[in-house]
Amino acid sequence: MTNRINYLNKIKTNIDNNLADSTSLIKAFDDMNNGFVNNILVNGSTILFRNTSEMIKNNKKYTYGTHGTPTTNDLCVAISMLERSNETIITCSGLMAITSTFLSILKPNDHALVVDSVYSPLKQFCKVFLTRFNVHVDFFDPRDEYNLKTLLRTNTKLIHLESPCSNTFEILDIHSICKYIKQRSNRCIISMDNSWATPLIYKPITQGVDISICALTKYPTGCSDVVIGSISITKNLSLTFNTFKRTIGITSSSYNCNLILKSLKSTIVRLHHHHNSVVKICKYLTTSHHVDHVFSPILPWSPDHKLWKRDYKLSNGIISFTLKTKKIEDYKRLLDGLKIFGLGWSWGGYKSLAAIADTKHRHFKGKTNNP
Ligand SMILES: *Cc1c(COP(=O)(O)O)cnc(C)c1O
């Protein structure tokens, strides 16, 4: 572990050289002092100081396990590089990354706006937790930009976006929303859940978002063996988030971070394969007599296709569909009869999964545009 290079500077040079992300990711962690191409796993809580003065000053790069280890730091650097963020905080789950964002930004009497088709556990958090602190949350229709504009208040402090949205994959015009919000308010912070795309496919911060969140549990992990999340922030939020992280004690295990550092280097290869599979499965589903509607922005008739082509170009491996029958028994029969797919939550791993999506909590039932 001697003479570790200044990764951030090195990574910056790689971006300047226009290297592909996947190349930068691998090259950035070259460490010619020991020659291994892998990131190094350092577990630890205690870090030794040379003397009392060094201990009291507390300005060493590593001071205590909760504040970071060389391994957790490597993952923060890798995600920051992909997200083009100033820095990244790793959390114990994707949900924790979102709820921590809300808790670090909002205070009593603030207002927050959240896209209605958001990852549903967040709605429960808003209902159970934020109401306790007198924070009011409104949900806007992802299909109606005007709805977002009319709900914006003078005390709106946080706007939380997710795109493509959960289960129905509505795509928001992130660039135009951010432009509009920043024109109307200079105190409103914009966060976005980037789990669908991962920062390998989409970089919200380059489009005006202040906080980009990723459930690393999904595609970056790729093997269903880790639960972990990331919050990537712009420079002006650095103090707020670092204070929150230290005060609350947000930390992550070096072992888990190392697993992500390992799988992240091949995530883009897996995403290309997922995309090709989705193209084939969509083709099959859209020609099936039993299927009513297929939700995927890759379909040319999808209302989201134009934005998907502009901003994403690649799909992950998730598809939703509805059947012509409306009977829950028929849905159950279909799922129970699956031979290869397993029934289970989450996505991004090697095991193909199926689940029934619950959209009861939604205020806006989106229009579908099937031919
Ligand atoms: C799964 C998921 C999360 C939560 O991630 P966990 O690590 O499972 O807590 C957040 N956002 C989206 C869009 C997700 O699909």
CSV table of C-alpha atoms and ligand atoms in Angstrom, one decimal:
chain,number,residue,atom,x,y,z
A,1,MET,CA,0.0,0.0,0.0
A,2,THR,CA,3.0,2.4,-0.4
A,3,ASN,CA,2.8,5.5,-2.4
A,4,ARG,CA,-0.7,5.2,-3.6
A,5,ILE,CA,-1.2,7.6,-6.6
A,6,ASN,CA,-3.4,10.6,-6.5
A,7,TYR,CA,-6.3,8.9,-8.2
A,8,LEU,CA,-8.5,11.9,-8.7
A,9,ASN,CA,-5.8,13.7,-10.8
A,10,LYS,CA,-5.1,10.7,-12.8
A,11,ILE,CA,-8.8,10.1,-13.5
A,12,LYS,CA,-9.2,13.7,-14.5
A,13,THR,CA,-6.4,13.3,-17.1
A,14,ASN,CA,-8.1,10.2,-18.4
A,15,ILE,CA,-11.4,12.1,-18.9
A,16,ASP,CA,-9.5,14.9,-20.6
A,17,ASN,CA,-8.0,12.4,-22.9
A,18,ASN,CA,-11.5,11.3,-23.9
A,19,LEU,CA,-11.0,7.7,-22.9
A,20,ALA,CA,-14.2,5.6,-22.7
A,21,ASP,CA,-15.5,5.3,-19.1
A,22,SER,CA,-14.8,1.6,-19.0
A,23,THR,CA,-11.2,2.2,-20.0
A,24,SER,CA,-10.7,5.0,-17.4
A,25,LEU,CA,-12.2,2.7,-14.7
A,26,ILE,CA,-9.6,0.1,-15.3
A,27,LYS,CA,-6.7,2.4,-16.0
A,28,ALA,CA,-7.3,4.7,-13.1
A,29,PHE,CA,-6.5,2.0,-10.5
A,30,ASP,CA,-3.2,0.9,-12.1
A,31,ASP,CA,-0.8,0.8,-9.2
A,32,MET,CA,2.7,0.0,-10.5
A,33,ASN,CA,4.0,-0.2,-7.0
A,34,ASN,CA,2.6,-3.6,-6.4
A,35,GLY,CA,1.6,-4.6,-10.0
A,36,PHE,CA,-1.8,-6.1,-9.3
A,37,VAL,CA,-4.6,-4.9,-11.7
A,38,ASN,CA,-7.2,-5.4,-8.9
A,39,ASN,CA,-8.2,-2.9,-6.3
A,40,ILE,CA,-6.9,-3.8,-2.9
A,41,LEU,CA,-9.1,-4.8,0.0
A,42,VAL,CA,-8.4,-3.0,3.2
A,43,ASN,CA,-10.7,-3.7,6.2
A,44,GLY,CA,-10.3,-1.7,9.3
A,45,SER,CA,-11.7,0.5,12.0
A,46,THR,CA,-8.4,1.7,13.7
A,47,ILE,CA,-5.9,3.8,11.9
A,48,LEU,CA,-2.6,4.5,13.8
A,49,PHE,CA,-1.2,8.0,14.3
A,50,ARG,CA,2.6,8.6,14.5
A,51,ASN,CA,2.2,10.8,17.6
A,52,THR,CA,-0.3,12.8,19.7
A,53,SER,CA,0.0,15.9,17.6
A,54,GLU,CA,-1.0,14.0,14.5
A,55,MET,CA,-3.8,12.4,16.5
A,56,ILE,CA,-5.2,15.8,17.7
A,57,LYS,CA,-4.8,17.5,14.4
A,58,ASN,CA,-7.0,14.8,12.8
A,59,ASN,CA,-6.2,15.9,9.3
A,60,LYS,CA,-4.8,12.6,7.9
A,61,LYS,CA,-6.5,11.1,4.9
A,62,TYR,CA,-7.6,8.1,7.0
A,63,THR,CA,-8.5,8.7,10.6
A,64,TYR,CA,-11.2,6.1,11.5
A,65,GLY,CA,-12.9,3.2,9.7
A,66,THR,CA,-16.3,5.0,9.5
A,67,HIS,CA,-14.8,7.9,7.7
A,68,GLY,CA,-13.3,5.8,4.9
A,69,THR,CA,-10.7,3.2,4.0
A,70,PRO,CA,-8.5,2.9,0.9
A,71,THR,CA,-11.1,0.5,-0.5
A,72,THR,CA,-14.3,2.5,0.2
A,73,ASN,CA,-12.4,5.6,-1.1
A,74,ASP,CA,-11.5,3.8,-4.3
A,75,LEU,CA,-15.2,3.1,-4.9
A,76,CYS,CA,-16.1,6.7,-4.2
A,77,VAL,CA,-13.5,7.8,-6.7
A,78,ALA,CA,-14.7,5.3,-9.3
A,79,ILE,CA,-18.4,6.4,-9.0
A,80,SER,CA,-17.5,10.1,-9.0
A,81,MET,CA,-15.6,9.6,-12.2
A,82,LEU,CA,-18.5,7.9,-13.8
A,83,GLU,CA,-21.1,10.4,-12.5
A,84,ARG,CA,-18.8,13.4,-13.2
A,85,SER,CA,-19.5,14.4,-9.6
A,86,ASN,CA,-17.3,16.3,-7.2
A,87,GLU,CA,-17.6,13.4,-4.7
A,88,THR,CA,-19.6,10.3,-3.7
A,89,ILE,CA,-20.9,8.9,-0.5
A,90,ILE,CA,-21.5,5.2,-0.2
A,91,THR,CA,-24.5,4.0,1.8
A,92,CYS,CA,-25.6,0.6,3.1
A,93,SER,CA,-28.5,0.4,0.5
A,94,GLY,CA,-30.0,2.2,-2.5
A,95,LEU,CA,-33.0,3.2,-0.4
A,96,MET,CA,-30.7,4.6,2.3
A,97,ALA,CA,-29.0,6.7,-0.4
A,98,ILE,CA,-32.4,8.3,-1.3
A,99,THR,CA,-33.7,8.8,2.3
A,100,SER,CA,-30.3,10.2,3.4
A,101,THR,CA,-30.5,12.8,0.6
A,102,PHE,CA,-34.0,13.9,1.8
A,103,LEU,CA,-32.8,14.1,5.4
A,104,SER,CA,-29.7,16.1,4.7
A,105,ILE,CA,-31.5,18.7,2.5
A,106,LEU,CA,-35.0,19.1,4.1
A,107,LYS,CA,-35.9,20.8,7.3
A,108,PRO,CA,-39.4,21.6,8.9
A,109,ASN,CA,-41.8,23.6,6.8
A,110,ASP,CA,-39.9,22.8,3.6
A,111,HIS,CA,-41.7,21.5,0.6
A,112,ALA,CA,-40.5,18.7,-1.7
A,113,LEU,CA,-41.7,17.5,-5.1
A,114,VAL,CA,-41.3,13.9,-6.2
A,115,VAL,CA,-42.2,12.2,-9.5
A,116,ASP,CA,-45.3,10.1,-9.0
A,117,SER,CA,-43.9,6.8,-10.5
A,118,VAL,CA,-40.9,6.9,-8.1
A,119,TYR,CA,-39.4,3.8,-6.4
A,120,SER,CA,-42.4,3.1,-4.2
A,121,PRO,CA,-40.7,2.6,-0.7
A,122,LEU,CA,-39.8,6.3,-1.0
A,123,LYS,CA,-43.5,7.2,-0.8
A,124,GLN,CA,-43.8,5.3,2.5
A,125,PHE,CA,-40.8,7.2,3.8
A,126,CYS,CA,-42.4,10.6,2.8
A,127,LYS,CA,-45.7,9.5,4.4
A,128,VAL,CA,-44.3,8.0,7.7
A,129,PHE,CA,-41.2,10.1,8.3
A,130,LEU,CA,-41.3,13.4,6.6
A,131,THR,CA,-44.8,14.3,7.8
A,132,ARG,CA,-43.4,13.9,11.3
A,133,PHE,CA,-41.0,16.7,10.6
A,134,ASN,CA,-43.6,18.8,9.0
A,135,VAL,CA,-42.2,18.5,5.5
A,136,HIS,CA,-44.9,18.5,2.9
A,137,VAL,CA,-44.4,16.4,-0.3
A,138,ASP,CA,-46.3,16.6,-3.6
A,139,PHE,CA,-46.1,14.1,-6.3
A,140,PHE,CA,-46.1,15.2,-10.0
A,141,ASP,CA,-47.3,13.5,-13.1
A,142,PRO,CA,-44.3,12.2,-15.1
A,143,ARG,CA,-46.3,12.7,-18.3
A,144,ASP,CA,-47.1,16.3,-17.7
A,145,GLU,CA,-44.3,18.9,-17.3
A,146,TYR,CA,-46.9,21.5,-16.7
A,147,ASN,CA,-48.0,19.7,-13.5
A,148,LEU,CA,-44.5,20.0,-12.1
A,149,LYS,CA,-44.4,23.7,-12.9
A,150,THR,CA,-47.7,24.4,-11.2
A,151,LEU,CA,-46.7,22.5,-8.0
A,152,LEU,CA,-43.5,24.4,-7.5
A,153,ARG,CA,-43.7,26.7,-4.4
A,154,THR,CA,-41.5,29.3,-2.9
A,155,ASN,CA,-40.5,26.9,-0.1
A,156,THR,CA,-39.8,24.0,-2.5
A,157,LYS,CA,-36.3,22.9,-1.4
A,158,LEU,CA,-35.9,19.5,-3.1
A,159,ILE,CA,-37.1,18.1,-6.4
A,160,HIS,CA,-36.6,14.4,-6.6
A,161,LEU,CA,-36.6,12.8,-10.1
A,162,GLU,CA,-36.3,9.3,-11.3
A,163,SER,CA,-35.9,8.5,-15.0
A,164,PRO,CA,-36.8,6.1,-16.5
A,165,CYS,CA,-39.4,5.7,-13.6
A,166,SER,CA,-40.0,2.5,-11.7
A,167,ASN,CA,-42.0,-0.2,-13.4
A,168,THR,CA,-43.6,1.9,-16.2
A,169,PHE,CA,-40.3,3.6,-17.3
A,170,GLU,CA,-41.6,7.1,-18.2
A,171,ILE,CA,-38.6,9.2,-19.2
A,172,LEU,CA,-38.3,12.8,-18.0
A,173,ASP,CA,-36.6,15.5,-20.0
A,174,ILE,CA,-34.0,16.0,-17.2
A,175,HIS,CA,-32.1,18.7,-19.1
A,176,SER,CA,-35.2,20.9,-19.7
A,177,ILE,CA,-36.6,20.3,-16.1
A,178,CYS,CA,-33.3,21.3,-14.5
A,179,LYS,CA,-33.1,24.4,-16.8
A,180,TYR,CA,-36.6,25.5,-15.8
A,181,ILE,CA,-36.1,24.9,-12.1
A,182,LYS,CA,-32.8,26.8,-11.9
A,183,GLN,CA,-34.4,29.7,-13.7
A,184,ARG,CA,-37.3,29.8,-11.2
A,185,SER,CA,-35.4,29.2,-8.0
A,186,ASN,CA,-31.8,29.4,-6.8
A,187,ARG,CA,-32.4,27.5,-3.6
A,188,CYS,CA,-34.1,24.4,-5.0
A,189,ILE,CA,-31.9,21.3,-5.1
A,190,ILE,CA,-32.5,18.6,-7.7
A,191,SER,CA,-31.8,15.0,-6.9
A,192,MET,CA,-32.3,12.0,-9.3
A,193,ASP,CA,-32.4,8.3,-8.9
A,194,ASN,CA,-30.2,7.0,-11.7
A,195,SER,CA,-30.5,3.3,-10.8
A,196,TRP,CA,-32.1,2.3,-14.1
A,197,ALA,CA,-29.3,3.6,-16.3
A,198,THR,CA,-26.3,3.5,-13.9
A,199,PRO,CA,-23.8,6.3,-14.5
A,200,LEU,CA,-22.3,4.1,-17.3
A,201,ILE,CA,-25.3,4.9,-19.5
A,202,TYR,CA,-26.5,8.3,-18.1
A,203,LYS,CA,-24.8,11.2,-16.2
A,204,PRO,CA,-27.5,13.3,-14.5
A,205,ILE,CA,-25.0,15.9,-13.1
A,206,THR,CA,-23.9,16.9,-16.6
A,207,GLN,CA,-27.6,17.8,-17.3
A,208,GLY,CA,-28.0,20.1,-14.3
A,209,VAL,CA,-28.9,17.6,-11.5
A,210,ASP,CA,-27.2,18.4,-8.2
A,211,ILE,CA,-27.4,14.9,-6.6
A,212,SER,CA,-27.3,11.6,-8.6
A,213,ILE,CA,-28.2,8.5,-6.7
A,214,CYS,CA,-27.6,4.9,-7.7
A,215,ALA,CA,-28.8,1.6,-6.2
A,216,LEU,CA,-25.4,-0.1,-6.8
A,217,THR,CA,-27.3,-3.3,-5.6
A,218,LYS,CA,-28.6,-3.7,-9.1
A,219,TYR,CA,-26.5,-3.6,-12.3
A,220,PRO,CA,-23.1,-2.4,-10.8
A,221,THR,CA,-23.2,-5.4,-8.4
A,222,GLY,CA,-24.5,-7.7,-11.1
A,223,CYS,CA,-24.5,-10.9,-9.0
A,224,SER,CA,-27.3,-10.3,-6.4
A,225,ASP,CA,-24.8,-10.6,-3.6
A,226,VAL,CA,-24.5,-7.0,-2.2
A,227,VAL,CA,-26.9,-4.4,-1.0
A,228,ILE,CA,-25.3,-0.9,-1.4
A,229,GLY,CA,-26.0,2.6,-2.7
A,230,SER,CA,-24.3,5.8,-3.8
A,231,ILE,CA,-24.9,9.5,-3.5
A,232,SER,CA,-22.9,11.6,-6.0
A,233,ILE,CA,-22.9,15.4,-5.4
A,234,THR,CA,-21.7,18.6,-6.9
A,235,LYS,CA,-19.1,20.7,-5.1
A,236,ASN,CA,-21.6,23.2,-3.4
A,237,LEU,CA,-23.2,20.3,-1.5
A,238,SER,CA,-20.0,18.8,-0.2
A,239,LEU,CA,-20.1,20.4,3.2
A,240,THR,CA,-23.8,19.6,3.8
A,241,PHE,CA,-23.4,15.9,2.9
A,242,ASN,CA,-20.1,15.3,4.6
A,243,THR,CA,-21.5,16.8,7.8
A,244,PHE,CA,-24.6,14.7,7.5
A,245,LYS,CA,-22.5,11.5,6.8
A,246,ARG,CA,-20.3,12.0,9.9
A,247,THR,CA,-23.1,13.1,12.2
A,248,ILE,CA,-25.4,10.2,11.3
A,249,GLY,CA,-22.6,7.7,10.9
A,250,ILE,CA,-23.3,6.6,7.3
A,251,THR,CA,-20.6,4.1,6.4
A,252,SER,CA,-20.1,1.1,4.1
A,253,SER,CA,-18.1,-2.1,4.4
A,254,SER,CA,-14.8,-2.3,2.6
A,255,TYR,CA,-15.6,-5.9,1.6
A,256,ASN,CA,-18.8,-4.8,-0.2
A,257,CYS,CA,-17.1,-1.9,-1.8
A,258,ASN,CA,-14.4,-4.2,-3.1
A,259,LEU,CA,-17.0,-6.5,-4.7
A,260,ILE,CA,-18.5,-3.5,-6.5
A,261,LEU,CA,-15.1,-2.3,-7.7
A,262,LYS,CA,-14.6,-5.8,-9.1
A,263,SER,CA,-17.9,-6.1,-10.9
A,264,LEU,CA,-18.1,-2.4,-12.0
A,265,LYS,CA,-15.3,-3.0,-14.5
A,266,SER,CA,-17.4,-5.4,-16.5
A,267,THR,CA,-20.9,-3.8,-15.9
A,268,ILE,CA,-20.9,-2.2,-19.4
A,269,VAL,CA,-20.3,-5.5,-21.1
A,270,ARG,CA,-23.3,-7.0,-19.2
A,271,LEU,CA,-25.5,-4.0,-20.0
A,272,HIS,CA,-24.9,-4.5,-23.7
A,273,HIS,CA,-26.0,-8.1,-23.3
A,274,HIS,CA,-29.1,-7.1,-21.3
A,275,HIS,CA,-30.0,-4.7,-24.1
A,276,ASN,CA,-29.8,-7.4,-26.7
A,277,SER,CA,-31.9,-9.7,-24.6
A,278,VAL,CA,-34.6,-7.0,-24.1
A,279,VAL,CA,-34.8,-6.4,-27.8
A,280,LYS,CA,-35.6,-10.1,-28.4
A,281,ILE,CA,-38.0,-10.4,-25.4
A,282,CYS,CA,-39.9,-7.2,-26.4
A,283,LYS,CA,-40.3,-8.6,-29.9
A,284,TYR,CA,-41.8,-11.8,-28.5
A,285,LEU,CA,-44.1,-10.0,-26.0
A,286,THR,CA,-45.5,-7.5,-28.5
A,287,THR,CA,-46.6,-10.3,-30.9
A,288,SER,CA,-48.2,-12.4,-28.1
A,289,HIS,CA,-52.0,-12.6,-28.2
A,290,HIS,CA,-52.2,-12.6,-24.4
A,291,VAL,CA,-50.2,-9.4,-23.8
A,292,ASP,CA,-52.0,-6.1,-23.7
A,293,HIS,CA,-49.2,-3.5,-23.2
A,294,VAL,CA,-45.4,-3.7,-23.1
A,295,PHE,CA,-43.6,-1.0,-21.2
A,296,SER,CA,-40.1,-0.4,-22.6
A,297,PRO,CA,-38.7,2.9,-24.0
A,298,ILE,CA,-36.9,0.9,-26.7
A,299,LEU,CA,-40.2,0.3,-28.5
A,300,PRO,CA,-40.5,2.8,-31.4
A,301,TRP,CA,-44.2,3.6,-30.5
A,302,SER,CA,-43.4,4.2,-26.8
A,303,PRO,CA,-44.0,7.9,-25.8
A,304,ASP,CA,-40.5,7.8,-24.2
A,305,HIS,CA,-38.7,6.4,-27.3
A,306,LYS,CA,-37.5,9.8,-28.6
A,307,LEU,CA,-36.0,10.8,-25.3
A,308,TRP,CA,-34.5,7.4,-24.7
A,309,LYS,CA,-32.8,7.6,-28.1
A,310,ARG,CA,-31.5,11.1,-27.3
A,311,ASP,CA,-30.3,10.4,-23.7
A,312,TYR,CA,-29.8,6.7,-23.2
A,313,LYS,CA,-29.4,4.7,-26.5
A,314,LEU,CA,-28.9,1.5,-24.4
A,315,SER,CA,-31.5,-0.3,-22.3
A,316,ASN,CA,-30.9,-2.3,-19.1
A,317,GLY,CA,-32.7,-5.7,-18.9
A,318,ILE,CA,-36.0,-4.7,-17.3
A,319,ILE,CA,-39.4,-5.0,-19.1
A,320,SER,CA,-42.9,-4.7,-17.7
A,321,PHE,CA,-46.1,-5.8,-19.4
A,322,THR,CA,-49.8,-6.2,-18.7
A,323,LEU,CA,-52.0,-9.0,-19.9
A,324,LYS,CA,-55.4,-8.7,-21.7
A,325,THR,CA,-57.0,-10.5,-18.9
A,326,LYS,CA,-57.6,-8.4,-15.8
A,327,LYS,CA,-57.9,-11.3,-13.4
A,328,ILE,CA,-55.2,-11.6,-10.8
A,329,GLU,CA,-55.6,-15.4,-10.9
A,330,ASP,CA,-54.4,-15.4,-14.6
A,331,TYR,CA,-51.3,-13.3,-13.6
A,332,LYS,CA,-50.6,-15.8,-10.8
A,333,ARG,CA,-50.9,-18.7,-13.1
A,334,LEU,CA,-48.5,-17.2,-15.6
A,335,LEU,CA,-45.9,-16.5,-12.9
A,336,ASP,CA,-46.3,-19.9,-11.1
A,337,GLY,CA,-45.8,-21.7,-14.5
A,338,LEU,CA,-42.4,-20.0,-15.3
A,339,LYS,CA,-39.7,-22.7,-15.7
A,340,ILE,CA,-36.5,-20.6,-16.1
A,341,PHE,CA,-37.4,-17.3,-14.3
A,342,GLY,CA,-37.5,-17.2,-10.5
A,343,LEU,CA,-40.0,-15.2,-8.5
A,344,GLY,CA,-38.1,-12.5,-6.6
A,345,TRP,CA,-37.4,-8.8,-6.1
A,346,SER,CA,-34.6,-6.8,-7.5
A,347,TRP,CA,-32.9,-6.8,-10.9
A,348,GLY,CA,-29.4,-6.6,-12.4
A,349,GLY,CA,-28.2,-10.0,-11.4
A,350,TYR,CA,-27.6,-13.1,-13.6
A,351,LYS,CA,-30.8,-14.8,-12.5
A,352,SER,CA,-33.8,-13.9,-14.6
A,353,LEU,CA,-36.6,-12.8,-12.3
A,354,ALA,CA,-40.3,-12.0,-12.5
A,355,ALA,CA,-42.6,-10.1,-10.0
A,356,ILE,CA,-46.0,-8.4,-9.9
A,357,ALA,CA,-45.5,-4.7,-9.8
A,358,ASP,CA,-47.7,-2.7,-7.4
A,359,THR,CA,-48.9,0.6,-8.8
A,360,LYS,CA,-51.8,1.2,-6.4
A,361,HIS,CA,-49.9,4.1,-4.7
A,362,ARG,CA,-49.9,6.1,-7.9
A,363,HIS,CA,-51.9,9.3,-8.3
A,364,PHE,CA,-51.5,9.4,-12.1
A,365,LYS,CA,-52.3,6.3,-14.1
A,366,GLY,CA,-50.2,6.9,-17.3
A,367,LYS,CA,-51.7,6.7,-20.7
A,368,THR,CA,-50.3,3.8,-22.8
A,369,ASN,CA,-49.5,4.2,-26.5
A,370,ASN,CA,-49.5,0.6,-27.8
A,371,PRO,CA,-50.3,0.3,-31.5
B,1,LIG,C1,-33.9,-1.2,-6.0
B,1,LIG,C2,-34.1,0.3,-6.2
B,1,LIG,C3,-33.7,1.2,-5.1
B,1,LIG,C4,-33.2,0.6,-3.8
B,1,LIG,O1,-32.1,-0.1,-3.8
B,1,LIG,P1,-31.7,-1.1,-2.6
B,1,LIG,O2,-30.3,-1.2,-2.6
B,1,LIG,O3,-32.5,-2.3,-2.9
B,1,LIG,O4,-32.2,-0.4,-1.3
B,1,LIG,C5,-33.8,2.5,-5.4
B,1,LIG,N1,-34.2,3.0,-6.5
B,1,LIG,C6,-34.6,2.2,-7.5
B,1,LIG,C7,-35.1,2.8,-8.8
B,1,LIG,C8,-34.6,0.8,-7.4
B,1,LIG,O5,-35.0,0.0,-8.4
